[in-house]
mmCIF file of C-alpha atoms and ligand atoms in Angstrom:
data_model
loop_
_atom_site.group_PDB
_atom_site.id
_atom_site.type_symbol
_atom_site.label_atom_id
_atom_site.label_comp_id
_atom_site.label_asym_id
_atom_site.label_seq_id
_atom_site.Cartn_x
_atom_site.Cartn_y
_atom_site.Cartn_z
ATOM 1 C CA UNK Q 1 -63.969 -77.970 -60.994
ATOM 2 C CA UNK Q 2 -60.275 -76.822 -59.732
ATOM 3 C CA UNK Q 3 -58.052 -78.790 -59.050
ATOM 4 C CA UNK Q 4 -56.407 -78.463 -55.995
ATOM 5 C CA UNK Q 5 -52.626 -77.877 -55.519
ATOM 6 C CA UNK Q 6 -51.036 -81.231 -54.292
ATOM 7 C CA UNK Q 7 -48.301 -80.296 -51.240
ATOM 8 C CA UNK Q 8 -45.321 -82.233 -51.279
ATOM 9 C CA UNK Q 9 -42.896 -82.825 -48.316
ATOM 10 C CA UNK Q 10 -41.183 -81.890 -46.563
ATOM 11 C CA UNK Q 11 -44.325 -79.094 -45.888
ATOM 12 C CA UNK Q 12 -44.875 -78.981 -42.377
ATOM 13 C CA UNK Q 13 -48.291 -79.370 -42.726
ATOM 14 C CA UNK Q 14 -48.139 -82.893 -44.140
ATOM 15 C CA UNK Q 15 -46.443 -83.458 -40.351
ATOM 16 C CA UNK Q 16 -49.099 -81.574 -38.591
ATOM 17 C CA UNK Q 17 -52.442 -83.488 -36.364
ATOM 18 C CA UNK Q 18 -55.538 -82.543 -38.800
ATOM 19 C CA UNK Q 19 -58.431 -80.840 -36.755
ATOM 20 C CA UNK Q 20 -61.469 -82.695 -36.353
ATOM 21 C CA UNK Q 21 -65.039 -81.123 -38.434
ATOM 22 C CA UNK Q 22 -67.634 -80.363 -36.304
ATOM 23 C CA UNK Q 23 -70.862 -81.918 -37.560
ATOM 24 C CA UNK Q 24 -72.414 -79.136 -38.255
ATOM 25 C CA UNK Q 25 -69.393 -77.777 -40.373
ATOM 26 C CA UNK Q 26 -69.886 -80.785 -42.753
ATOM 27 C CA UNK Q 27 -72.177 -79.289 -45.197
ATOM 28 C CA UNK Q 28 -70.067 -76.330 -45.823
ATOM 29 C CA UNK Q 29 -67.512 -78.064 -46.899
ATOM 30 C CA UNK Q 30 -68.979 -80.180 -49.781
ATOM 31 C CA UNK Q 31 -67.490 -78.332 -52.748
ATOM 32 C CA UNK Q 32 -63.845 -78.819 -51.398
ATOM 33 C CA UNK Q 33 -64.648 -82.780 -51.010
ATOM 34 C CA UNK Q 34 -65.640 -82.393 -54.674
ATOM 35 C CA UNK Q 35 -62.483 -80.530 -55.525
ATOM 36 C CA UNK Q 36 -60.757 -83.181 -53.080
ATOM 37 C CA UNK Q 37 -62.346 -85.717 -55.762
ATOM 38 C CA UNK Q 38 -61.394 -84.274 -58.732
ATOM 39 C CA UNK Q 39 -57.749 -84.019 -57.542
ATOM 40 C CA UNK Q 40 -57.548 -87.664 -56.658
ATOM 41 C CA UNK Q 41 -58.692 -88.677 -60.063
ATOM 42 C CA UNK Q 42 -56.461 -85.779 -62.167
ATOM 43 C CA UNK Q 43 -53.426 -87.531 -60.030
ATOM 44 C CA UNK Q 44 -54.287 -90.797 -60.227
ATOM 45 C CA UNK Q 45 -54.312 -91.553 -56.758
ATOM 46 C CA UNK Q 46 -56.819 -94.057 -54.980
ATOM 47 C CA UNK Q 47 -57.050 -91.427 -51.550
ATOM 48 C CA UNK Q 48 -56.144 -88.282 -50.557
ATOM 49 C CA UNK Q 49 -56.221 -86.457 -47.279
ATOM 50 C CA UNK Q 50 -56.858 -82.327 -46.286
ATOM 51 C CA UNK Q 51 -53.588 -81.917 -45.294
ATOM 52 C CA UNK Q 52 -52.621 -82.864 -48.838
ATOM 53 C CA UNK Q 53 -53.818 -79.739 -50.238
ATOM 54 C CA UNK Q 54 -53.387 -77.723 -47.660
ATOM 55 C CA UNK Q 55 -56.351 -78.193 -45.418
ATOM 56 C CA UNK Q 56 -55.653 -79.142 -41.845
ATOM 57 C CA UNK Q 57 -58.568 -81.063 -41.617
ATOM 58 C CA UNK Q 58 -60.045 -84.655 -40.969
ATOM 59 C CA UNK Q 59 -60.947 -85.635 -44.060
ATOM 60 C CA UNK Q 60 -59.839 -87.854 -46.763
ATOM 61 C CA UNK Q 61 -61.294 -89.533 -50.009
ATOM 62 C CA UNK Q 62 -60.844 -92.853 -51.496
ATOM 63 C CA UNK Q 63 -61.550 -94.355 -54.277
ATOM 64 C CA UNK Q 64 -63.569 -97.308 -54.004
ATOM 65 C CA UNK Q 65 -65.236 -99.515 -56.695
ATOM 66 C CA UNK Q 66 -68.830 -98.356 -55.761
ATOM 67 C CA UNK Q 67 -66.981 -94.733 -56.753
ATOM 68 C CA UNK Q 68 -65.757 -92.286 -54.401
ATOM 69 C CA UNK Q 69 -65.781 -92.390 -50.653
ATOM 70 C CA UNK Q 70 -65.815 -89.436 -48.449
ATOM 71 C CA UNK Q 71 -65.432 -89.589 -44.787
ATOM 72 C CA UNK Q 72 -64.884 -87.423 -42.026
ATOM 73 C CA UNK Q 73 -63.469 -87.601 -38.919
ATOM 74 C CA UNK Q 74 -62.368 -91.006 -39.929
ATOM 75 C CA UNK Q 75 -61.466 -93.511 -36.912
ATOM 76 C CA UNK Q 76 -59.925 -97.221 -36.815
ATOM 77 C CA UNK Q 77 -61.800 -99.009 -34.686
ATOM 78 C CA UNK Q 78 -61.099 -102.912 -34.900
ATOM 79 C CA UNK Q 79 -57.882 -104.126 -36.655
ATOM 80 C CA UNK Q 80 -57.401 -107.700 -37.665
ATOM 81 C CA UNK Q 81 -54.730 -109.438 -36.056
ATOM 82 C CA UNK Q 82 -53.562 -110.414 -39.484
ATOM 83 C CA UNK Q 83 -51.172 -107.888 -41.706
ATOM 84 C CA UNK Q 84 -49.474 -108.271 -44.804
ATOM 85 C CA UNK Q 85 -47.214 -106.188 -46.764
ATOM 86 C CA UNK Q 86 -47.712 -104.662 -50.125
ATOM 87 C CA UNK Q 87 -46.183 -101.684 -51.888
ATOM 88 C CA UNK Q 88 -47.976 -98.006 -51.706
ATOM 89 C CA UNK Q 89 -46.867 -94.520 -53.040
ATOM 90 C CA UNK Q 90 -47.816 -90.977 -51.862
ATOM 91 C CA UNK Q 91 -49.493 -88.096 -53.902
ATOM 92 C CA UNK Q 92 -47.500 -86.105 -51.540
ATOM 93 C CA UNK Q 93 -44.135 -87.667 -52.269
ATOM 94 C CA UNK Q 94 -43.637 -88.403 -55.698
ATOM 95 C CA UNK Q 95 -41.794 -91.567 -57.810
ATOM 96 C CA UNK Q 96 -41.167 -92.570 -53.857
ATOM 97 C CA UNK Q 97 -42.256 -96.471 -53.719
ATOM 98 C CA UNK Q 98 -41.733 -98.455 -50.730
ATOM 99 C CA UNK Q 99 -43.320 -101.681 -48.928
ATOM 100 C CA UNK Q 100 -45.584 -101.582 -46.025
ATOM 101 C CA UNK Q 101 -47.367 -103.767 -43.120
ATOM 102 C CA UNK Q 102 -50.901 -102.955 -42.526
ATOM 103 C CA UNK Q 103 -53.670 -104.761 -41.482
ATOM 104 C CA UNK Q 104 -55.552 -106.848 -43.496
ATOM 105 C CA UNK Q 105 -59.109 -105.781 -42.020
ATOM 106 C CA UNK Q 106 -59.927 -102.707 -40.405
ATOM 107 C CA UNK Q 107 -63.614 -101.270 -39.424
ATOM 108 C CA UNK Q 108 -63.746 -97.911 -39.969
ATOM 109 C CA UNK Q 109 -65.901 -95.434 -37.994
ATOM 110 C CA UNK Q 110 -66.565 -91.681 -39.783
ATOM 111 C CA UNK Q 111 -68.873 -88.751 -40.739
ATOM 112 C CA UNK Q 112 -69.892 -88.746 -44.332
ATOM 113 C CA UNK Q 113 -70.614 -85.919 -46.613
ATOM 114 C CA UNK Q 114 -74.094 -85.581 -45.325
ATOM 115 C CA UNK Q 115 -73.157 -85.665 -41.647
ATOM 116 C CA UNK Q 116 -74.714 -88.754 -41.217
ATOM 117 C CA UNK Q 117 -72.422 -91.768 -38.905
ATOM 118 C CA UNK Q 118 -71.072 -94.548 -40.996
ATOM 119 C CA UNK Q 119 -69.422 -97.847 -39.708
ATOM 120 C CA UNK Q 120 -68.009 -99.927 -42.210
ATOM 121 C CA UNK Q 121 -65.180 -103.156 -42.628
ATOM 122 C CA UNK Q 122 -63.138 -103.105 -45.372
ATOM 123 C CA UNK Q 123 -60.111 -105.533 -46.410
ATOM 124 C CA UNK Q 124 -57.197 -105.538 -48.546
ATOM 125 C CA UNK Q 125 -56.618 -102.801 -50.466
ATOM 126 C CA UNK Q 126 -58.986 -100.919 -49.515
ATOM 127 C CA UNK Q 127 -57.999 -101.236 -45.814
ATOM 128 C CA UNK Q 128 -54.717 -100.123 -47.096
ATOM 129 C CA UNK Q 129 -55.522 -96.885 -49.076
ATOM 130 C CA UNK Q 130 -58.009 -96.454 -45.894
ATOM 131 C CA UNK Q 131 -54.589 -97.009 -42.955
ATOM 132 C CA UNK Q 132 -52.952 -94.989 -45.587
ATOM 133 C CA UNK Q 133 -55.152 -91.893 -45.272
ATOM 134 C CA UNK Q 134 -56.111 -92.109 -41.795
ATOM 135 C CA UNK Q 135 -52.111 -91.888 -40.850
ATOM 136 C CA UNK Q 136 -51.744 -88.282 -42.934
ATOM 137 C CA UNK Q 137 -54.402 -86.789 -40.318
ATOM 138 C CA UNK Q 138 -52.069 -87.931 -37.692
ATOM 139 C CA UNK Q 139 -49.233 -86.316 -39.520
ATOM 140 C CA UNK Q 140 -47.575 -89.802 -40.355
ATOM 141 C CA UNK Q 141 -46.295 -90.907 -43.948
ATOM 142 C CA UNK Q 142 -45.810 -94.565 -45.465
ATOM 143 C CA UNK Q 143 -41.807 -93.564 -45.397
ATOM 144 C CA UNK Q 144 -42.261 -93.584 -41.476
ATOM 145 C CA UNK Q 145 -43.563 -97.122 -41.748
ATOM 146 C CA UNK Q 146 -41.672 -98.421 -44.920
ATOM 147 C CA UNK Q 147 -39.564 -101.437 -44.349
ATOM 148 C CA UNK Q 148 -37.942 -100.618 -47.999
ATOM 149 C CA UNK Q 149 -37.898 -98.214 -49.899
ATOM 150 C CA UNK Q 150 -38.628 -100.166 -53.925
ATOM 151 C CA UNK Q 151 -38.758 -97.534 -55.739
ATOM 152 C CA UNK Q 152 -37.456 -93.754 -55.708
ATOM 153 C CA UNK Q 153 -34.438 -93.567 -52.546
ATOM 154 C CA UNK Q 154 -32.842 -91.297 -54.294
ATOM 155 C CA UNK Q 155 -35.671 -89.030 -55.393
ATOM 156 C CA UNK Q 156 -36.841 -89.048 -51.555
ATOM 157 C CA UNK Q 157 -33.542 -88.037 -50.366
ATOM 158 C CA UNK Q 158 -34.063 -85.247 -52.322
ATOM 159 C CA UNK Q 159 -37.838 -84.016 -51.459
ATOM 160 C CA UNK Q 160 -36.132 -84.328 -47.495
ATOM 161 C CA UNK Q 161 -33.669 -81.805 -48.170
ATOM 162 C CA UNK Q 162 -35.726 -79.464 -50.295
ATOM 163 C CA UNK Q 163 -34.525 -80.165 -53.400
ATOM 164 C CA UNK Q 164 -37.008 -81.917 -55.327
ATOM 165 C CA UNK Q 165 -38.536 -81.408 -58.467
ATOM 166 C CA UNK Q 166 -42.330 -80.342 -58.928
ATOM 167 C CA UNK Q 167 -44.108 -83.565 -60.592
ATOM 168 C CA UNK Q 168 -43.697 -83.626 -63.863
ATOM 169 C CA UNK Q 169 -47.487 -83.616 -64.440
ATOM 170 C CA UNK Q 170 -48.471 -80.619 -62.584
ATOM 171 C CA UNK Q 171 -50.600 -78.442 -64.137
HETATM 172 NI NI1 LIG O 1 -50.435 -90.415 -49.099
#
């Protein structure tokens, strides 16, 4: 299995609304959610979104401790009043740390890899990495959110202009 070439900003298409999958689309596309997988693991990332590899498209994959999680068309339905802040870091901008609200519970509406609806509530972390990945197929990044940046100001200043250096890990 490939895996898939991670885009770093500033690529416009990290910036750029992902185009929903028609339903009937979904079964095409099952080797690239298996690439999209494999990616996510060989990166160490807990989620990753189309646009991250160069797919305008709305899908992402988390990982989840049942294994991986593959939804389309993903959708935040309900949103707890309650947030909290915790630190997250991007596939797509590298060494770049920084501290972000999100809600604490979210129900998330999608398509999964068969098509089929799924409706689900998740908390915490996972309602993070989920917040996380639904805001690439809008286009928006955890730096947009960030109240600090922790880790990495430097290196981001960097990827902004242009200038930054391919991951050190890239194959
Ligand atoms: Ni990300």
């Amino acid at each position: 299995m490939p895996v898939l070439t991670l885009r770093i900003i500033p690529d416009p298409i990290l910036r750029q609304p992902a185009k929903a999958v028609a339903s009937q689309e979904i079964t095409k596309l099952k080797s690239l959610v298996v690439d999209m997988v494999q990616t996510m693991d060989a990166s160490k990332g807990v989620g990753l979104a189309a646009p991250q590899i160069g797919r305008s498209l709305q899908l992402i994959v988390v990982s989840t401790i049942d294994g991986p999680l593959a939804l389309f068309n993903p959708a935040i339905s309900r949103r707890s009043l309650r947030t909290e802040l915790g630190e997250e870091g991007c596939l797509s901008i590298p060494g770049v740390f920084g501290r972000v609200r999100r809600h604490v519970r979210v129900q998330v509406s999608g398509l999964g890899p068969d098509g089929a609806k799924i409706v689900f509530t998740a908390k915490g972390f996972f309602a993070r990495v989920i917040q996380h990945e639904v805001d690439h197929l809008n286009g928006t990044l955890f730096i947009d959110r960030a109240k600090v940046i922790t880790t990495g100001g430097g290196q981001l200043q960097r990827l902004l202009e242009g200038k930054g250096e391919a991951p050190s890990d890239s194959q």
